[in-house]
mmCIF file of C-alpha atoms and ligand atoms in Angstrom:
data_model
loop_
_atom_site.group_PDB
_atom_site.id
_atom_site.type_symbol
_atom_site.label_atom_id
_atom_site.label_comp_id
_atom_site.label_asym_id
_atom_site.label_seq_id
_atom_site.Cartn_x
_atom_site.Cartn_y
_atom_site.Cartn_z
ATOM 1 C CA UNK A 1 -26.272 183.073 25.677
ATOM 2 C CA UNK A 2 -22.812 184.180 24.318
ATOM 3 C CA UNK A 3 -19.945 181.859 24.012
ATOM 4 C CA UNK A 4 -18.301 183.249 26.940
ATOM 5 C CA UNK A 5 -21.366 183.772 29.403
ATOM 6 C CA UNK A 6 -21.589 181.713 31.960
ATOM 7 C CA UNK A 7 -23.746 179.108 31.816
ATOM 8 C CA UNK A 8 -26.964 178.427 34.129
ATOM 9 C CA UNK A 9 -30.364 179.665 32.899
ATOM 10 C CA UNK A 10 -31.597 175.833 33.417
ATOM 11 C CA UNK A 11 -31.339 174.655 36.647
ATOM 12 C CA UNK A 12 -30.294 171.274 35.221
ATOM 13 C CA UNK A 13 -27.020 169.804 34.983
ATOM 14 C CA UNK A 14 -26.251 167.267 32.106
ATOM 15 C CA UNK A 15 -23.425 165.420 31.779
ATOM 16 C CA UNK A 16 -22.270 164.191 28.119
ATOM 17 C CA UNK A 17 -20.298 160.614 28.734
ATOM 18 C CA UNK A 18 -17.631 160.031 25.941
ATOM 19 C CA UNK A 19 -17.486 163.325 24.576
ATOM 20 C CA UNK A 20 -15.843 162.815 21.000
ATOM 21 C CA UNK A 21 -17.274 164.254 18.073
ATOM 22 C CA UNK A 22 -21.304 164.271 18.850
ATOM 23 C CA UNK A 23 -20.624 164.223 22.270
ATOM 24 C CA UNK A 24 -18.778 167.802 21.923
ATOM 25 C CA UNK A 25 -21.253 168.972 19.535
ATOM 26 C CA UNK A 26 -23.879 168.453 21.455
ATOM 27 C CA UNK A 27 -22.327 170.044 24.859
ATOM 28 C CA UNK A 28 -21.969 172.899 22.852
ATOM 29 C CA UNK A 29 -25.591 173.319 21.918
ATOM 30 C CA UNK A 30 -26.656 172.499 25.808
ATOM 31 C CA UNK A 31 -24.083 175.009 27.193
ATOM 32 C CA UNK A 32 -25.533 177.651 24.801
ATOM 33 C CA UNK A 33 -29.240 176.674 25.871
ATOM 34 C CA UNK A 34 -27.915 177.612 29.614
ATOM 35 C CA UNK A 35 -27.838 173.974 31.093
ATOM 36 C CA UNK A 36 -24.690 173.237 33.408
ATOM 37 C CA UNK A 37 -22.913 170.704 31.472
ATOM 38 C CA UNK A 38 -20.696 168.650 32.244
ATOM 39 C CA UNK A 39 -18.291 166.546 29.262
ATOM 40 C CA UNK A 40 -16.102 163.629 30.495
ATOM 41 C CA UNK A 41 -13.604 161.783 27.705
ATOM 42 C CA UNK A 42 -10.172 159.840 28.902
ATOM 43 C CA UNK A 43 -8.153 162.744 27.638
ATOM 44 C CA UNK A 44 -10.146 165.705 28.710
ATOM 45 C CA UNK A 45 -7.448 167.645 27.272
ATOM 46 C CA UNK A 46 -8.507 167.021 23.673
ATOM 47 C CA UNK A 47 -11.601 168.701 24.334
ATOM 48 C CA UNK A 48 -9.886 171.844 26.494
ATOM 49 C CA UNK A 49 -11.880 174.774 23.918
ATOM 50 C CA UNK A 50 -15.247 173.584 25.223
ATOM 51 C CA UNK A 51 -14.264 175.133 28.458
ATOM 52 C CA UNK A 52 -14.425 178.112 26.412
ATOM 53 C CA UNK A 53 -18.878 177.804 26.310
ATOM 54 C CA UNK A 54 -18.617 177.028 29.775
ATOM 55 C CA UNK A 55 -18.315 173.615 30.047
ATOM 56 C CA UNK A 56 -16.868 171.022 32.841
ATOM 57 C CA UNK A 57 -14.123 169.438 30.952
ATOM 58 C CA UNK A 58 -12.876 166.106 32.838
ATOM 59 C CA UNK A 59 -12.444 162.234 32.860
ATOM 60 C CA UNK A 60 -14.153 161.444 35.963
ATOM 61 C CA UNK A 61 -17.118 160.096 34.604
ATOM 62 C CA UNK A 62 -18.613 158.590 38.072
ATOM 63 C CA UNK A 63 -17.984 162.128 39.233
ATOM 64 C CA UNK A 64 -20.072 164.141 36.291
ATOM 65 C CA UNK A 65 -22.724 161.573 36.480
ATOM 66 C CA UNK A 66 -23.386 161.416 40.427
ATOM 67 C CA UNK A 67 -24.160 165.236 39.783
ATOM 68 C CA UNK A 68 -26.407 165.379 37.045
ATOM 69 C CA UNK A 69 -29.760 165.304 36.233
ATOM 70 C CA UNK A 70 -29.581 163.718 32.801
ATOM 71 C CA UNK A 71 -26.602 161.684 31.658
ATOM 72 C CA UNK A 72 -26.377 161.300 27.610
ATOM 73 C CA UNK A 73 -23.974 158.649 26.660
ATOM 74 C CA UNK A 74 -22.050 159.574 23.568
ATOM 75 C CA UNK A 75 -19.661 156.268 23.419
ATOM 76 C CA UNK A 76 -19.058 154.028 20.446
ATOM 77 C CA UNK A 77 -21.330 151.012 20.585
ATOM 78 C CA UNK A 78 -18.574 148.659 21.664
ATOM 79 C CA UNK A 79 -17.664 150.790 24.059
ATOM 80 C CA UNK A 80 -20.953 151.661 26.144
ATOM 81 C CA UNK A 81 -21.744 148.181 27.401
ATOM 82 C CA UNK A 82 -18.465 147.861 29.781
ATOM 83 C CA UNK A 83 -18.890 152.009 30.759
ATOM 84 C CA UNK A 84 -22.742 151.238 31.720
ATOM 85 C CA UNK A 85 -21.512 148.298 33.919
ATOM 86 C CA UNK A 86 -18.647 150.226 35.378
ATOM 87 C CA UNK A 87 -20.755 153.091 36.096
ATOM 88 C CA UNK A 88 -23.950 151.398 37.124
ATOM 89 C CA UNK A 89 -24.112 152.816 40.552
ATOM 90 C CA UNK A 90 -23.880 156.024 40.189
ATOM 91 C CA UNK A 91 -26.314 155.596 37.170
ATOM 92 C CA UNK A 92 -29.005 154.065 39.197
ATOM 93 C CA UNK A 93 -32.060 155.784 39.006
ATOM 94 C CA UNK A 94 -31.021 158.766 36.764
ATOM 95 C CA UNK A 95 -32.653 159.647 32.996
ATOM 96 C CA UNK A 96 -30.147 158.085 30.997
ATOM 97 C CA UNK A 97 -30.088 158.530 27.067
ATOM 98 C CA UNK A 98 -28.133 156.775 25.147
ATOM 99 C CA UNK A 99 -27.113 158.264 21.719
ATOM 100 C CA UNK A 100 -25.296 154.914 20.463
ATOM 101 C CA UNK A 101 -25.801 153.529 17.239
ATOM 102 C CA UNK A 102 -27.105 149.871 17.402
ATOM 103 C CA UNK A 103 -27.436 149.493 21.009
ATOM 104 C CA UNK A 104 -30.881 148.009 21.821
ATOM 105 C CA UNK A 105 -32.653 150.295 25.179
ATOM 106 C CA UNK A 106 -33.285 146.670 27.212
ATOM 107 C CA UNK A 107 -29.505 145.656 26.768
ATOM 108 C CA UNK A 108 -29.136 148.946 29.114
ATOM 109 C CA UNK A 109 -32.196 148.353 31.033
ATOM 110 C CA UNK A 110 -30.589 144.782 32.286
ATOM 111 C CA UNK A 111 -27.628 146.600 33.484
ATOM 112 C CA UNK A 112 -29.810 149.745 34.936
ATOM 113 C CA UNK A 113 -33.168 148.321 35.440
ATOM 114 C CA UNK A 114 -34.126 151.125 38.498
ATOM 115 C CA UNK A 115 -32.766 153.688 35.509
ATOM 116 C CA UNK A 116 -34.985 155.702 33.125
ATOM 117 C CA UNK A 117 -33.502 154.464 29.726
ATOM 118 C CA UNK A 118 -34.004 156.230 26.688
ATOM 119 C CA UNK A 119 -32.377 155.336 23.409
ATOM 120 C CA UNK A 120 -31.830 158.524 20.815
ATOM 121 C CA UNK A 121 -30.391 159.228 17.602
ATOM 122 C CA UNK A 122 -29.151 163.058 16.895
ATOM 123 C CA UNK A 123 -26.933 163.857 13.944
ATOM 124 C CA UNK A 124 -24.137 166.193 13.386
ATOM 125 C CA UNK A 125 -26.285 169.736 13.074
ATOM 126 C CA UNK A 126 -27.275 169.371 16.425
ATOM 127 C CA UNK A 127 -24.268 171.825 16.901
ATOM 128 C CA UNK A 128 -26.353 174.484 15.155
ATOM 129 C CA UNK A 129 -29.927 173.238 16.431
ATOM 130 C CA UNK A 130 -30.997 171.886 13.238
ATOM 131 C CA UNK A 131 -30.640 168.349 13.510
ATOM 132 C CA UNK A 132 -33.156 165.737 13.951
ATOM 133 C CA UNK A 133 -33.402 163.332 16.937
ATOM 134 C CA UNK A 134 -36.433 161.168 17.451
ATOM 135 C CA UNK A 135 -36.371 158.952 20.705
ATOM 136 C CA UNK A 136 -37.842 156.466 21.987
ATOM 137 C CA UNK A 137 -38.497 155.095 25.966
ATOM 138 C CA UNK A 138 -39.171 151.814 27.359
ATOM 139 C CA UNK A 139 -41.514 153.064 30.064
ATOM 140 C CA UNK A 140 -44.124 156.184 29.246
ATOM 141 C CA UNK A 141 -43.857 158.455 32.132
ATOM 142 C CA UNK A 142 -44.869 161.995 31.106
ATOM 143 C CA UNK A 143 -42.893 164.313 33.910
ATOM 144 C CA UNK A 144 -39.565 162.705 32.408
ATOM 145 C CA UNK A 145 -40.844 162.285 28.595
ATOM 146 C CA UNK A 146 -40.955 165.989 28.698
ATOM 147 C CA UNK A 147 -37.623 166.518 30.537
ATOM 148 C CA UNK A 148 -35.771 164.392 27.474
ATOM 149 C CA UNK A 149 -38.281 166.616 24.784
ATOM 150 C CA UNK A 150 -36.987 169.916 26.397
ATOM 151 C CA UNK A 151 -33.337 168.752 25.886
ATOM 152 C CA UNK A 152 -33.348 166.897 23.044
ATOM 153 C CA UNK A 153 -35.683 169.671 21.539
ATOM 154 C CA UNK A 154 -32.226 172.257 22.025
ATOM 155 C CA UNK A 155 -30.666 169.855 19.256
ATOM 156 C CA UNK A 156 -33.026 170.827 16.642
ATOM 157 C CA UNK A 157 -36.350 168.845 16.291
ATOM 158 C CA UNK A 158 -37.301 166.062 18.218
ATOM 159 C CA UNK A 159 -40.156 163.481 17.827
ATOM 160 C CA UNK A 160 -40.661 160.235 20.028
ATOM 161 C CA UNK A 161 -40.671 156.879 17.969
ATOM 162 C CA UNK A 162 -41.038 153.183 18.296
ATOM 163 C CA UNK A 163 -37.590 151.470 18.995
ATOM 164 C CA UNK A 164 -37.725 149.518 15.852
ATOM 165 C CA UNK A 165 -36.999 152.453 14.232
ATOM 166 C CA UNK A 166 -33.997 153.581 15.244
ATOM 167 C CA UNK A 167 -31.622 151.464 12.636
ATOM 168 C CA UNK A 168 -33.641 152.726 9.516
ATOM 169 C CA UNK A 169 -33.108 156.542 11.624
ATOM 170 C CA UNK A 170 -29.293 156.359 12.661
ATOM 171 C CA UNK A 171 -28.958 155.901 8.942
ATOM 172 C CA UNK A 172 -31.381 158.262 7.456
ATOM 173 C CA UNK A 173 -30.685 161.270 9.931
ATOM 174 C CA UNK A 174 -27.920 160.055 11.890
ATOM 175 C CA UNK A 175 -25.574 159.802 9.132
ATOM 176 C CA UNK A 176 -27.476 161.872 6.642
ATOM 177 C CA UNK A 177 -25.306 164.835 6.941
ATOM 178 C CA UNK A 178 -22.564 163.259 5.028
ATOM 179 C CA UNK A 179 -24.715 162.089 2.372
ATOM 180 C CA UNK A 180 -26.185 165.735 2.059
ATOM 181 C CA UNK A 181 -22.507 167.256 2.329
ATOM 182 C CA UNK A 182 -22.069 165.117 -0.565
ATOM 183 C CA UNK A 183 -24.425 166.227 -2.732
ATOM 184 C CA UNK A 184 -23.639 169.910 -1.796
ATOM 185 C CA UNK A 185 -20.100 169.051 -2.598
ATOM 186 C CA UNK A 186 -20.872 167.703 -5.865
ATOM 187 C CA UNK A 187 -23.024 170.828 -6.481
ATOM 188 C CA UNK A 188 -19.938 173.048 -5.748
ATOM 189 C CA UNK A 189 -17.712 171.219 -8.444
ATOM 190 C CA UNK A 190 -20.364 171.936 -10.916
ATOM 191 C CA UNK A 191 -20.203 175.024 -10.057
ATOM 192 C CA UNK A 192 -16.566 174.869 -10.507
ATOM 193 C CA UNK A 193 -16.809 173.117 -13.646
ATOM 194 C CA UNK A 194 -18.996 175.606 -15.580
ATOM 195 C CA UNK A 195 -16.628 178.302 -14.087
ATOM 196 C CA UNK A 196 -18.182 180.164 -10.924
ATOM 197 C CA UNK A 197 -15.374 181.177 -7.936
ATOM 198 C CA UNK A 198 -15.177 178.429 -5.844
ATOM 199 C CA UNK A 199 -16.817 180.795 -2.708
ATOM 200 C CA UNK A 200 -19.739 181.477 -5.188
ATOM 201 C CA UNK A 201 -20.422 178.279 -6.064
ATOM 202 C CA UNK A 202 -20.476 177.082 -2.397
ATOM 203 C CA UNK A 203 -22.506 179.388 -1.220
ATOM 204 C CA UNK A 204 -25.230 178.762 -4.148
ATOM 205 C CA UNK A 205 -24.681 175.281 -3.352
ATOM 206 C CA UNK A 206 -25.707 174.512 0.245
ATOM 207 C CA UNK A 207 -27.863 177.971 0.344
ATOM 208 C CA UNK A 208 -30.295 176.189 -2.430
ATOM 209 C CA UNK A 209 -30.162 172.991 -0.343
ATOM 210 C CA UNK A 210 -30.933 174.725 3.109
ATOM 211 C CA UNK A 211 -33.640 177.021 0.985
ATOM 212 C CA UNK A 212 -35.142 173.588 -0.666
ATOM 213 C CA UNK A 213 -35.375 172.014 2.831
ATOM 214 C CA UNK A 214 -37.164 175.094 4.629
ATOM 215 C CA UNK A 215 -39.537 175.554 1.640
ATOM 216 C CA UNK A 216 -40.472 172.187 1.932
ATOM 217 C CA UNK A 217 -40.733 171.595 5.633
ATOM 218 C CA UNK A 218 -42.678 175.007 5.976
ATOM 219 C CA UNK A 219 -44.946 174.032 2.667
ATOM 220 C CA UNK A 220 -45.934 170.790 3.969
ATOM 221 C CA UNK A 221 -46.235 169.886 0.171
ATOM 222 C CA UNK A 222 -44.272 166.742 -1.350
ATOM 223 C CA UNK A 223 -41.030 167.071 -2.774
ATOM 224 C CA UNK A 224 -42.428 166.299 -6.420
ATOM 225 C CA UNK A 225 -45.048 169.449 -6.028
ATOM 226 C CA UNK A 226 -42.285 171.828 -5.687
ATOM 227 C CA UNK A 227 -40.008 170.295 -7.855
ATOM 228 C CA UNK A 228 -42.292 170.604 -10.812
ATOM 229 C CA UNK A 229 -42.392 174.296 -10.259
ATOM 230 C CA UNK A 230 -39.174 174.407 -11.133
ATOM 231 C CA UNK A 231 -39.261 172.185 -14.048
ATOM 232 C CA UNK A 232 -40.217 174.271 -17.411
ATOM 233 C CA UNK A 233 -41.065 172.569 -20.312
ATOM 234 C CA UNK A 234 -38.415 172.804 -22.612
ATOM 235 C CA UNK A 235 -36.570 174.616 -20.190
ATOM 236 C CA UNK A 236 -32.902 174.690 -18.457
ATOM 237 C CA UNK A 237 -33.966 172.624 -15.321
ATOM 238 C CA UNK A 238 -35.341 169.557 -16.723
ATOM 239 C CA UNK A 239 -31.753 168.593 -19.002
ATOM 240 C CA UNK A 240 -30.209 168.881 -15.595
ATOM 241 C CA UNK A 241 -32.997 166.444 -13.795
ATOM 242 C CA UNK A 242 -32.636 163.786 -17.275
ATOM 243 C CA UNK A 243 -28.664 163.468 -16.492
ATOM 244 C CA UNK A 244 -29.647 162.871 -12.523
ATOM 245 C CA UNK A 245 -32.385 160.327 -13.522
ATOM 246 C CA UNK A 246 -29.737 158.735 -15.735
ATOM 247 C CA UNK A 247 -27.044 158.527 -13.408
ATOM 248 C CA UNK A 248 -29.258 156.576 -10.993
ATOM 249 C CA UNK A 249 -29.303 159.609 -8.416
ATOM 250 C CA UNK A 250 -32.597 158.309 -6.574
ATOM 251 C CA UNK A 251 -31.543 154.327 -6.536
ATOM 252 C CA UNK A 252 -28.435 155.595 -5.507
ATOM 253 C CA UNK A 253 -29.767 157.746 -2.315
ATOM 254 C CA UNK A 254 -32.369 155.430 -1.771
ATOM 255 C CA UNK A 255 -29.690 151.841 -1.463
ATOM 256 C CA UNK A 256 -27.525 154.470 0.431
ATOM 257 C CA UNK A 257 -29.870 154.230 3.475
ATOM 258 C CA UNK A 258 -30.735 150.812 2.789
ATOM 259 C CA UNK A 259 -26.818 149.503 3.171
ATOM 260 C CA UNK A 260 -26.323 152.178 6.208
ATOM 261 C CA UNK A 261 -28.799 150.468 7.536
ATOM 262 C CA UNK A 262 -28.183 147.058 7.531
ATOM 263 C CA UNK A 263 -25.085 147.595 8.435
ATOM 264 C CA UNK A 264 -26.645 149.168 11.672
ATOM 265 C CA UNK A 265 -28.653 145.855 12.415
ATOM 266 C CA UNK A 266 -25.088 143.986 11.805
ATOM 267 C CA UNK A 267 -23.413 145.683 14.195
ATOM 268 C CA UNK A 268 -26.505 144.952 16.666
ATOM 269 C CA UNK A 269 -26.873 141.798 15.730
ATOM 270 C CA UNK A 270 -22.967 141.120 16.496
ATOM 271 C CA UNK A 271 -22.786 142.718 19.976
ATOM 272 C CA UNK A 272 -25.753 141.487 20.735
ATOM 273 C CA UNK A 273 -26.401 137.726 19.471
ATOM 274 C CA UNK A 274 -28.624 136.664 21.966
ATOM 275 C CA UNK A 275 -31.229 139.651 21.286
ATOM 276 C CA UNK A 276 -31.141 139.092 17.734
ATOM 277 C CA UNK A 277 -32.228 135.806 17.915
ATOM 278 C CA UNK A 278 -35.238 136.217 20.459
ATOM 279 C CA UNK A 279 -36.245 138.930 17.693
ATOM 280 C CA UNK A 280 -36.956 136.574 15.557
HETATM 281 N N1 NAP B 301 -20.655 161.377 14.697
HETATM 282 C C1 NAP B 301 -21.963 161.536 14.478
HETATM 283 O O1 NAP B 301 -22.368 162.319 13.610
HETATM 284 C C2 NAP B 301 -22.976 160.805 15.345
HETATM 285 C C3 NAP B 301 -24.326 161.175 15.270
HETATM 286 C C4 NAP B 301 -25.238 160.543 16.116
HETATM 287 C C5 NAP B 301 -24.830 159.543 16.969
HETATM 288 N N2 NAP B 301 -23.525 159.171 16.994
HETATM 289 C C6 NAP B 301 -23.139 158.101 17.924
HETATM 290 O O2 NAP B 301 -22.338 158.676 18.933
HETATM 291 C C7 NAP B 301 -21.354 157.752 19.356
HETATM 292 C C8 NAP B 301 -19.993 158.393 19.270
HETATM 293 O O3 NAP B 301 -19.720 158.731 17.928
HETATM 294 P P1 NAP B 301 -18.608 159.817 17.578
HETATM 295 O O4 NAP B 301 -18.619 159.915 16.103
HETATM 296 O O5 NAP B 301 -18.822 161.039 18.383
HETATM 297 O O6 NAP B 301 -17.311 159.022 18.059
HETATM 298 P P2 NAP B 301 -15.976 159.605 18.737
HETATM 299 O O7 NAP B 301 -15.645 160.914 18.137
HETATM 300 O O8 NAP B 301 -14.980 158.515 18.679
HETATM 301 O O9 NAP B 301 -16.419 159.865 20.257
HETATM 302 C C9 NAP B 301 -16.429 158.869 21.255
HETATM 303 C C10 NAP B 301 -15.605 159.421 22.406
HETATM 304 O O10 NAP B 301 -15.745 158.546 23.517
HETATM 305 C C11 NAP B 301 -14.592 158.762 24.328
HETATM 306 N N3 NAP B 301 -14.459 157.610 25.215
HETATM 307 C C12 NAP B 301 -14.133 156.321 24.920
HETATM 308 N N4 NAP B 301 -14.138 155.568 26.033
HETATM 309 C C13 NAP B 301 -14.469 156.398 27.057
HETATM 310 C C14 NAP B 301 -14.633 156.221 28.460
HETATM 311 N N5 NAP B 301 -14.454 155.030 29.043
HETATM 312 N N6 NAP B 301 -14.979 157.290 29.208
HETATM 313 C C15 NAP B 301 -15.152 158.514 28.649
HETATM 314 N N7 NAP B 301 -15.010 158.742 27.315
HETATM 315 C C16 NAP B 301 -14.673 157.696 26.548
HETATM 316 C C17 NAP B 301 -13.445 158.904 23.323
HETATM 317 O O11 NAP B 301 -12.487 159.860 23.779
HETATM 318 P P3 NAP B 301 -11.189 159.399 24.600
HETATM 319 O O12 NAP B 301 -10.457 158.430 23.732
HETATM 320 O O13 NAP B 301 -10.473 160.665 24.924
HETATM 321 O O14 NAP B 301 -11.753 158.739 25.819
HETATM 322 C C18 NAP B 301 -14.124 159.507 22.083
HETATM 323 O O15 NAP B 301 -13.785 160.854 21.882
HETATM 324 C C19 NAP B 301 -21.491 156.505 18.501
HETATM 325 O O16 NAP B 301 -22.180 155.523 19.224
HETATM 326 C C20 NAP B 301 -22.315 156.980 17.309
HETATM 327 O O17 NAP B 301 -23.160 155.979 16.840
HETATM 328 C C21 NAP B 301 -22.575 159.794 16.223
#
């Protein structure tokens, strides 16, 4: 579908609850699929060029929600809680994802328990259908399990996964992008550095990094095994990979994840005290 044909080749409608940055992105992406979709924020205004892919643009979010088959809620943590409640009847028995960070699926369930609940994690590339979202489900029930795998699957890949999961995942994938953009970034200023035009040196930069990703995804080999193809003995790659080794790049990356992550189960652990603690 082109951006200005009308939507409708699903027969679905999906509304997209708190549609900020992910929420918008991912509205996008479902409009272009062909689902009806509908994206609610308190100033619907701010979001006025979605309309432009087709999109119901509004703040009435009992109103989206009481006509859709799938609601995805794309509010801040704090902020879904108190929207759940407020909306609970028109939620009953609908699909409801939930694309918060942090928010455990039986915090929702309580609120929605005739609701099917399902807890997600996409990240920014959704936009473009290359991002990543696994999910996960409280109850297995196969007709709606592949309802949320058709629409999650417009987003890019999709995979189901256990709940406990989903911390280590919002800050892997969910907020991968930026560490990626990073890197890419930093590639550009070397490029800048050794004197390339600064669209050049761009393009090289996240070209190798998309190229790097779809070799390896499409190889099914391990990052190392392609890596040492590129590494010559004696030759240019492997002063390059001695500096990266020496500036910690791996630790770095890997403590990255590690602190995005436990800052994921802190902000769980502080809306939600009383779950914590039966955790454990
Ligand atoms: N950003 C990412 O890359 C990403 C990726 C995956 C998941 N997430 C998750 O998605 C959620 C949102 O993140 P974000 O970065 O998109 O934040 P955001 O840009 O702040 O979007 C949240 C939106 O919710 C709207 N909102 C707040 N209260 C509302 C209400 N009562 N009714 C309707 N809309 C309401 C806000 O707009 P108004 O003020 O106009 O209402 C705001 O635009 C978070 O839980 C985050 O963990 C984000």
């Amino acid at each position: 579908m082109m951006k200005n044909d009308p939507p409708g080749s699903y027969l679905e409608t999906i509304s997209v609850i708190g549609a900020g940055t992910i929420g918008s992105a991912i509205s996008i992406s479902l409009a272009k699929a062909g689902y009806r979709v509908i994206s609610t924020r308190r100033r619907p205004d701010l979001n006025a060029g979605l309309k432009s892919y087709g999109i119901e643009v509004t703040s009435d979010n009992a109103g989206a929600v009481s006509s859709s088959d799938m609601v995805i809620l794309t509010l801040k943590p704090a902020d879904l809680v108190s929207e759940i409640r407020k909306l609970s009847n028109s939620l009953r028995g609908k699909i409801v994802v939930s694309m918060a960070a942090a928010v455990p699926m039986r915090i929702i369930h309580e609120i929605l328990p005739d609701s099917f609940i399902v807890r997600s994690m996409t990240n920014i590339a959704a936009e473009v259908n290359a991002g990543y979202t696994p999910f996960c489900v409280l109850k297995e029930d196969e007709e709606k399990i592949s309802f949320v795998r058709r629409v999650l699957g417009v987003f890019g890949e999709t995979e189901q996964v256990d709940e406990k999961y989903m911390d280590a995942l919002t800050a892997l994938s969910g907020s991968g992008p930026a560490y990626i953009l990073t890197i890419i970034e930093a590639m550009m200023y070397g490029g800048l550095k050794v004197g390339l035009p600064r669209s050049i040196a761009l393009k090289a930069s996240y070209q190798t990094v998309m190229g790097s990703a779809k070799l390896l995804a499409m190889s099914g080999d391990h990052p190392s095994a392609i890596k040492e193809k590129v590494i010559t003995p004696g030759g240019v790659t492997i002063d390059g990979i001695y500096e990266l080794e020496n500036g910690k790049i791996r630790t770095s990356i890997m403590r990255a994840i590690e602190s995005s992550t436990i800052k994921a189960r802190k902000i769980s652990k502080d809306l939600f005290p009383e779950e914590s603690r039966e955790k454990q």
